[in-house]
mmCIF file with all atom_site columns, C-alpha atoms in Angstrom:
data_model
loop_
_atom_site.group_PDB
_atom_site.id
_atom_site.type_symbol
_atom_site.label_atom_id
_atom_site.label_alt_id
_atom_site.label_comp_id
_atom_site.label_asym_id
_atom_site.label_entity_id
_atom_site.label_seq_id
_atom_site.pdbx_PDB_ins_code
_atom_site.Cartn_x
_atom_site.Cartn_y
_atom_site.Cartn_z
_atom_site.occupancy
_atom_site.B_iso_or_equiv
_atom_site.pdbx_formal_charge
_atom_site.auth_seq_id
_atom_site.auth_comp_id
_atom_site.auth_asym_id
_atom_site.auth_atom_id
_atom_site.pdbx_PDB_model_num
ATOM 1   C CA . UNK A 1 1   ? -105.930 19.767 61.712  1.00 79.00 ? 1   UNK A CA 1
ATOM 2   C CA . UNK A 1 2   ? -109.018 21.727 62.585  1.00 84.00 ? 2   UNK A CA 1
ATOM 3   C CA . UNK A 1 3   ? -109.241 25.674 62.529  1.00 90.00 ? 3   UNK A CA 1
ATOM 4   C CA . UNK A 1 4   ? -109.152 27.098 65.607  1.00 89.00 ? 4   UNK A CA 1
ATOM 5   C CA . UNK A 1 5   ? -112.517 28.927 66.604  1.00 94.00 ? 5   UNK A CA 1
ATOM 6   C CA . UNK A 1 6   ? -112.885 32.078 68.562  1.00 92.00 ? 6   UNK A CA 1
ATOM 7   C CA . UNK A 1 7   ? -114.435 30.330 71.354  1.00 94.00 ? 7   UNK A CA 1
ATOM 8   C CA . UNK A 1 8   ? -110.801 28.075 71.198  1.00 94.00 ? 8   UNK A CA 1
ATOM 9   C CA . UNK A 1 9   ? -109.073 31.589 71.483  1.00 95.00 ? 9   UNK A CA 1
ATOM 10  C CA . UNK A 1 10  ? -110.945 32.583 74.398  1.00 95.00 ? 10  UNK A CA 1
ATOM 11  C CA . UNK A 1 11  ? -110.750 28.981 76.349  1.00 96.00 ? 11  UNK A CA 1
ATOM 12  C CA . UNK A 1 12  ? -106.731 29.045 75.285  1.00 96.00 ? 12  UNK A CA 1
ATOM 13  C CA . UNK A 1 13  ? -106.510 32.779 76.703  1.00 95.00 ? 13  UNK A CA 1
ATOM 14  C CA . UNK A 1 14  ? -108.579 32.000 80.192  1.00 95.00 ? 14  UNK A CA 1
ATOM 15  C CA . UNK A 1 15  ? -105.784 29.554 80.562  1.00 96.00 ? 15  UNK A CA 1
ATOM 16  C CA . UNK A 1 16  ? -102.983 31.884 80.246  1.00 96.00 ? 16  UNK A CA 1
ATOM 17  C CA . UNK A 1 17  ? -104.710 34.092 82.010  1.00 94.00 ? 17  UNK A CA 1
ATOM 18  C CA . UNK A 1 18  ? -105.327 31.582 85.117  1.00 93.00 ? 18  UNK A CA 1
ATOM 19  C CA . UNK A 1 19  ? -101.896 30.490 84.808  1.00 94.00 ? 19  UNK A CA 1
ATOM 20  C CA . UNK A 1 20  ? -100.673 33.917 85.383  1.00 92.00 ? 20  UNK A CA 1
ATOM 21  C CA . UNK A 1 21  ? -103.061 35.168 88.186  1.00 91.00 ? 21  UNK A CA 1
ATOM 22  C CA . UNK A 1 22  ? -102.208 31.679 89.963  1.00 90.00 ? 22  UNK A CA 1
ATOM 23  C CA . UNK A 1 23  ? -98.770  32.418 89.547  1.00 88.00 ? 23  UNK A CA 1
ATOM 24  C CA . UNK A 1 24  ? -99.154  36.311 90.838  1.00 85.00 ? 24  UNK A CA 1
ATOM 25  C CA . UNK A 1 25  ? -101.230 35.655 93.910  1.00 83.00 ? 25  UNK A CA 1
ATOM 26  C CA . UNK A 1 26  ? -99.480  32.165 95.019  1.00 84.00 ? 26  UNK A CA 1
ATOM 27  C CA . UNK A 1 27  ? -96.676  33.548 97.383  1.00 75.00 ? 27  UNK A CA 1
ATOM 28  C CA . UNK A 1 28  ? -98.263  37.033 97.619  1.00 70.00 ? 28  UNK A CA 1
ATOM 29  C CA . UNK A 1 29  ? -97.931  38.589 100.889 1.00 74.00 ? 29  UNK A CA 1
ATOM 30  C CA . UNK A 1 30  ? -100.436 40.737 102.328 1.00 70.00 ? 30  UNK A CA 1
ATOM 31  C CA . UNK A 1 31  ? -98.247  44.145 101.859 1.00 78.00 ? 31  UNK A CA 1
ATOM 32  C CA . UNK A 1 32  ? -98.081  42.633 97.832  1.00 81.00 ? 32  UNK A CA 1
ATOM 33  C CA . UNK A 1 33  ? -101.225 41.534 97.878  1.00 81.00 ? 33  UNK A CA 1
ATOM 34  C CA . UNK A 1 34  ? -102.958 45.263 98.397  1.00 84.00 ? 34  UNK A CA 1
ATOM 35  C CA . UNK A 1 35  ? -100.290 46.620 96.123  1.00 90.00 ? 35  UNK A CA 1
ATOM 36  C CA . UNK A 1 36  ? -101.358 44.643 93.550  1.00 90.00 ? 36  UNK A CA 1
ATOM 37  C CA . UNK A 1 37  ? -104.888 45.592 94.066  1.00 92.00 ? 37  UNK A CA 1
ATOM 38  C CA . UNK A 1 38  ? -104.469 49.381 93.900  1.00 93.00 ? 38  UNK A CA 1
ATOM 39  C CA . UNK A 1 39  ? -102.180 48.776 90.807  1.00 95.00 ? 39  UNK A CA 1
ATOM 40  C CA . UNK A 1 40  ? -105.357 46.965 88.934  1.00 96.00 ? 40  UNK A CA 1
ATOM 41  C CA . UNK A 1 41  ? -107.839 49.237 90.187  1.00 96.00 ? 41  UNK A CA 1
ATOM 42  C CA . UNK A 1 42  ? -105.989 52.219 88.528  1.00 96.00 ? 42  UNK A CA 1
ATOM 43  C CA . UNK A 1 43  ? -105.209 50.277 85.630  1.00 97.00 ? 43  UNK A CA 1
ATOM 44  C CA . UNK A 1 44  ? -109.283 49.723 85.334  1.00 98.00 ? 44  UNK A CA 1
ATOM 45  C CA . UNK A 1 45  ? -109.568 53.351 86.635  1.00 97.00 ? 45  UNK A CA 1
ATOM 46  C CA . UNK A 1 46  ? -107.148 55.202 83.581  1.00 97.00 ? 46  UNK A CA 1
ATOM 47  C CA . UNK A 1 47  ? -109.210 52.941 80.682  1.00 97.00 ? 47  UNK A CA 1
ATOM 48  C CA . UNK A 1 48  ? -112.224 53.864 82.104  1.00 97.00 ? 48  UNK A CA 1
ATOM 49  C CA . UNK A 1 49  ? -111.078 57.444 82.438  1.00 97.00 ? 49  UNK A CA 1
ATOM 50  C CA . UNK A 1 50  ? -109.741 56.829 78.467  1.00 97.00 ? 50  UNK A CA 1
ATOM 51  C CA . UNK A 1 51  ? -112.791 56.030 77.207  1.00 97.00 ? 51  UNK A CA 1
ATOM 52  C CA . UNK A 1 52  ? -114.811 59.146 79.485  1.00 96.00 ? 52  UNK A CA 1
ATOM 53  C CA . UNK A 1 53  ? -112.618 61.623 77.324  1.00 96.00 ? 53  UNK A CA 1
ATOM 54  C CA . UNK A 1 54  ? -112.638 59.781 74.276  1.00 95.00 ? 54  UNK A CA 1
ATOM 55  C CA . UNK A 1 55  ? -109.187 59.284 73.980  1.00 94.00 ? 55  UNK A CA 1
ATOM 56  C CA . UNK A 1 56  ? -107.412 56.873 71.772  1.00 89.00 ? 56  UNK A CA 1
ATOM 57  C CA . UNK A 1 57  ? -104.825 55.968 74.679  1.00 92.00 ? 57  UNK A CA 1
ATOM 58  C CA . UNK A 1 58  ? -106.406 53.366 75.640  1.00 94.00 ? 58  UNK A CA 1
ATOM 59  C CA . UNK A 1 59  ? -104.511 50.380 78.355  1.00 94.00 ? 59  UNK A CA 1
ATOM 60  C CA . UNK A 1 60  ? -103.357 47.650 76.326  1.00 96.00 ? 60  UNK A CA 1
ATOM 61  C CA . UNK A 1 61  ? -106.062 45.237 76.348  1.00 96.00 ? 61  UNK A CA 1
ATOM 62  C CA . UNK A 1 62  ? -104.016 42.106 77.898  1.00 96.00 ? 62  UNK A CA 1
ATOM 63  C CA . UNK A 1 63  ? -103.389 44.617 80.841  1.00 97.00 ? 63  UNK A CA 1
ATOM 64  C CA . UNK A 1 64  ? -106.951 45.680 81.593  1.00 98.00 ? 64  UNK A CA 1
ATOM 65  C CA . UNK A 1 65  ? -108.101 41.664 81.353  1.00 97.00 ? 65  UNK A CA 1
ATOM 66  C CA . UNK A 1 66  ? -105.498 40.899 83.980  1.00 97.00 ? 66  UNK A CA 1
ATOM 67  C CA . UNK A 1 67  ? -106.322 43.807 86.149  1.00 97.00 ? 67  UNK A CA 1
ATOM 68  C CA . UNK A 1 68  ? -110.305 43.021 85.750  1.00 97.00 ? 68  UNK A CA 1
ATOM 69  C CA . UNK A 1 69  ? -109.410 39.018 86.610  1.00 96.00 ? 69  UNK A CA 1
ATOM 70  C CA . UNK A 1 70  ? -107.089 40.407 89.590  1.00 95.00 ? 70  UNK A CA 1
ATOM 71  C CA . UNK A 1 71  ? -109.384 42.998 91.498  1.00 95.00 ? 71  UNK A CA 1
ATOM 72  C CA . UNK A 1 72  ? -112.695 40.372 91.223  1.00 96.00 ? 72  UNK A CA 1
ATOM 73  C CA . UNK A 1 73  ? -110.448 37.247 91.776  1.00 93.00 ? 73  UNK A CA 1
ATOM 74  C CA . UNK A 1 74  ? -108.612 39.006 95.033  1.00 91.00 ? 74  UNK A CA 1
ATOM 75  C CA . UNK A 1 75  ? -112.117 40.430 96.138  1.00 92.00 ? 75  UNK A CA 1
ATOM 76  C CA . UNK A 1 76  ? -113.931 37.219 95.469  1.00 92.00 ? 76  UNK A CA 1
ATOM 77  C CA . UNK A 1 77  ? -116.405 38.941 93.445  1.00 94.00 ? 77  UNK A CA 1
ATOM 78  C CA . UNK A 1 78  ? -115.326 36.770 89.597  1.00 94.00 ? 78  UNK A CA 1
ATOM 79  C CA . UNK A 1 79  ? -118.689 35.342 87.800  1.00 95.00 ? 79  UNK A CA 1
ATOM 80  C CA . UNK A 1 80  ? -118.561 33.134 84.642  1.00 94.00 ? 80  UNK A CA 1
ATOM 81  C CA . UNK A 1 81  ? -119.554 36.503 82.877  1.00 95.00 ? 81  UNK A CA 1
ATOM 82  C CA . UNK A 1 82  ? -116.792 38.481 84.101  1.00 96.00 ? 82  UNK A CA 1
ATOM 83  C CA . UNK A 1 83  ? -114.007 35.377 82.961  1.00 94.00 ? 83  UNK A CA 1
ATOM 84  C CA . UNK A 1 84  ? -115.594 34.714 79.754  1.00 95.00 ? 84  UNK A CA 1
ATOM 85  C CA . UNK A 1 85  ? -115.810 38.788 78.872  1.00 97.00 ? 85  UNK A CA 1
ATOM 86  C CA . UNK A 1 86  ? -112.225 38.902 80.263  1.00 97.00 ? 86  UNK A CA 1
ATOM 87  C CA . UNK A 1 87  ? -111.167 36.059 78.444  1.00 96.00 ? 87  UNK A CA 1
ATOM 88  C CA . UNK A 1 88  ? -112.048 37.521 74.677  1.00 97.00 ? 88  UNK A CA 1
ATOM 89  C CA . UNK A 1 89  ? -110.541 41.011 76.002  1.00 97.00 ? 89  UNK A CA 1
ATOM 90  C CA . UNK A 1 90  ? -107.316 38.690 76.687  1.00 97.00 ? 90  UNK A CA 1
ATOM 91  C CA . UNK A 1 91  ? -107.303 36.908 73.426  1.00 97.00 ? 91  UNK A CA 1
ATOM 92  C CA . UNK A 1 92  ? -105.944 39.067 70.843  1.00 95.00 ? 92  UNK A CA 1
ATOM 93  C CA . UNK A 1 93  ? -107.360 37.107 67.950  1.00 95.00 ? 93  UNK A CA 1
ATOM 94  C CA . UNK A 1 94  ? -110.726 37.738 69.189  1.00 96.00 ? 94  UNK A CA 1
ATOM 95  C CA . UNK A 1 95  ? -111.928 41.423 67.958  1.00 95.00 ? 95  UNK A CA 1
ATOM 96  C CA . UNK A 1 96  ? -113.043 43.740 70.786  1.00 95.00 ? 96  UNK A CA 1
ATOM 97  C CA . UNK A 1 97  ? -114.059 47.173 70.992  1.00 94.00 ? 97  UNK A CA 1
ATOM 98  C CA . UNK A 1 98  ? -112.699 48.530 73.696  1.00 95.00 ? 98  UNK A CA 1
ATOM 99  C CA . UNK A 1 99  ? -115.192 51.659 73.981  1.00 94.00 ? 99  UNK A CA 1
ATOM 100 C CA . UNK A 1 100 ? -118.094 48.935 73.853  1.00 95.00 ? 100 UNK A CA 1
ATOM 101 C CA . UNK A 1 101 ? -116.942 47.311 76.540  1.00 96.00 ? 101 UNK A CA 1
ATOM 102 C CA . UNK A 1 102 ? -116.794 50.297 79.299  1.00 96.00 ? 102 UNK A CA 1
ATOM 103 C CA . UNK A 1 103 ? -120.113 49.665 80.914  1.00 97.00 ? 103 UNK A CA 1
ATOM 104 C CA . UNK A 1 104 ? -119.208 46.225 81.634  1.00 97.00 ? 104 UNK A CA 1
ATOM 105 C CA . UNK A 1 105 ? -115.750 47.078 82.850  1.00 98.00 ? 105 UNK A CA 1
ATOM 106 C CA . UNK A 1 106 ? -117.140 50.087 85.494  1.00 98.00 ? 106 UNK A CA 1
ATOM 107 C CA . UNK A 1 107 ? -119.528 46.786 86.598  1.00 97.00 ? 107 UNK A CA 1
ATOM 108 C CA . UNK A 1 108 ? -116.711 44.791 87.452  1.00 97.00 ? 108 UNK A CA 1
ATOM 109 C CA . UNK A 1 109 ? -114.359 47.250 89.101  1.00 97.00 ? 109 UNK A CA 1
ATOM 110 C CA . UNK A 1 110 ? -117.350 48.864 91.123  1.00 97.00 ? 110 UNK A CA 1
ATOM 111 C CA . UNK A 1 111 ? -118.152 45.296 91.903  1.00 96.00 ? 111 UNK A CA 1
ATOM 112 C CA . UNK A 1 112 ? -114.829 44.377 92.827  1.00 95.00 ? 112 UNK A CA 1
ATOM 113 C CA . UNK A 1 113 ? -114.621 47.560 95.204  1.00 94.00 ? 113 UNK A CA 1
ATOM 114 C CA . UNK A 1 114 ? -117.857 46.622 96.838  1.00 94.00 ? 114 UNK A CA 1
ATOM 115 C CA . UNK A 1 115 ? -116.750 43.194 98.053  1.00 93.00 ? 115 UNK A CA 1
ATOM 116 C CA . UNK A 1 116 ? -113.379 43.669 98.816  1.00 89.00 ? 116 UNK A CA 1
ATOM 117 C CA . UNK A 1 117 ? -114.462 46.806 101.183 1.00 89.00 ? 117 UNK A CA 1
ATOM 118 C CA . UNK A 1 118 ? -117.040 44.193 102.619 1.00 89.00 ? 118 UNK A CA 1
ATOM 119 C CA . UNK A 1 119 ? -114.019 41.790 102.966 1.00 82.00 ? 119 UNK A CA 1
ATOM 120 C CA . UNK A 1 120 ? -112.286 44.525 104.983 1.00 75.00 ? 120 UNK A CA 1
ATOM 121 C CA . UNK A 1 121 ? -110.865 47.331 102.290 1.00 51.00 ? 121 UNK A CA 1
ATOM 122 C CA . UNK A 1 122 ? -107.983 46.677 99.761  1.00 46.00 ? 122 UNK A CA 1
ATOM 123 C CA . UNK A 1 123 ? -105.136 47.099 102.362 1.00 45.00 ? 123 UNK A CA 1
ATOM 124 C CA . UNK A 1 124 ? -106.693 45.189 105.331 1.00 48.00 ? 124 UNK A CA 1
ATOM 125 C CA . UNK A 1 125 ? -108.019 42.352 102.668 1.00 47.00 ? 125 UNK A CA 1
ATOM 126 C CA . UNK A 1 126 ? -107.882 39.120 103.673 1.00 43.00 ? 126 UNK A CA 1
ATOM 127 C CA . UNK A 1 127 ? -105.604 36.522 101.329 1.00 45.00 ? 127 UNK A CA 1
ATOM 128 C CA . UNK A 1 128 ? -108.913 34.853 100.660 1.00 43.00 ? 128 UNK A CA 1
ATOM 129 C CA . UNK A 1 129 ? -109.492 33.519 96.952  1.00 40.00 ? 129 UNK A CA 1
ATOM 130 C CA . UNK A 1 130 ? -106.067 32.169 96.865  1.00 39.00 ? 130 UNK A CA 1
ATOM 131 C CA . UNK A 1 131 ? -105.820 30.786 100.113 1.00 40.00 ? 131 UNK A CA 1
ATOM 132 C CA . UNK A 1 132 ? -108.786 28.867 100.783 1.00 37.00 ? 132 UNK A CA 1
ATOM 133 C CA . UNK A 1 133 ? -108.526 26.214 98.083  1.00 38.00 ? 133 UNK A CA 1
ATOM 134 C CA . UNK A 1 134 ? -106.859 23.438 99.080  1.00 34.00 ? 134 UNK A CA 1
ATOM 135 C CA . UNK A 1 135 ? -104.157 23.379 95.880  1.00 43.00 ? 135 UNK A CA 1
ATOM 136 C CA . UNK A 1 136 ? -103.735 27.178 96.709  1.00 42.00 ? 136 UNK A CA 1
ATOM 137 C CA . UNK A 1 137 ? -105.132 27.514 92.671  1.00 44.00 ? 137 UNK A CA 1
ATOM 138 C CA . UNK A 1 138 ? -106.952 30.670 91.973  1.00 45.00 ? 138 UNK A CA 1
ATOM 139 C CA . UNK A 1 139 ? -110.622 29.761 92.527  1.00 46.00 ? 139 UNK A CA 1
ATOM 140 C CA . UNK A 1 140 ? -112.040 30.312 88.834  1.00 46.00 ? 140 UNK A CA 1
#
């Protein structure tokens, strides 16, 4: 049997981590659906407010990868950058340092902010991503 790579980690945790967005946004109503926008966004919004001060209290790293994937997935905003990026911070046997990877993270979340105000604002968002496949899979 072949060692596992870190590129294997990262494919293996962009699974899990579509599994579980799929899973989150599938029967999602829109009430839910802006809930568990704001609930990202401050996620993003304490790490990046974390690293600002310097403090070692940090959002566990699964946690801010799912609330990155949620806010650019739900605002239809994701690139390949974002999900690979997102994908090492979600694989814990990839090392990461989390103060590196700030810049990056304000991108995404300002990003995601951007669109889904263009889309109509977090509360008035449309279902979008999730419900214009035809499988109702998360588009990613």
């Amino acid at each position: 049997m072949r060692k596992l790579t870190e590129r294997d980690f990262v494919q293996k945790s962009q699974d899990a981590l579509h599994a579980c967005l799929a899973t989150a946004l599938k029967d999602a109503d829109d009430e839910s659906w802006a809930e568990q926008f704001l609930e990202a966004e401050a996620t993003i919004s304490t790490y990046l407010q974390a690293v600002e001060d310097g403090s070692p209290s940090l959002p566990d790293r699964q946690d801010l990868a799912y609330a990155c994937a949620l806010v650019l997935v739900m605002s239809q905003a994701l690139t390949d950058l974002d999900f690979e990026l997102i994908g090492r911070l979600y694989a814990p046997e990839v090392p990461v340092s989390m103060f590196a990877l700030s810049k990056d993270i304000a991108d995404m979340k300002a990003r995601a902010v951007a669109a889904a105000e263009k889309l109509g604002g977090a509360h008035d968002m449309p279902r979008g991503p999730a419900d214009s496949s035809t499988d109702g899979d998360v588009p990613f």
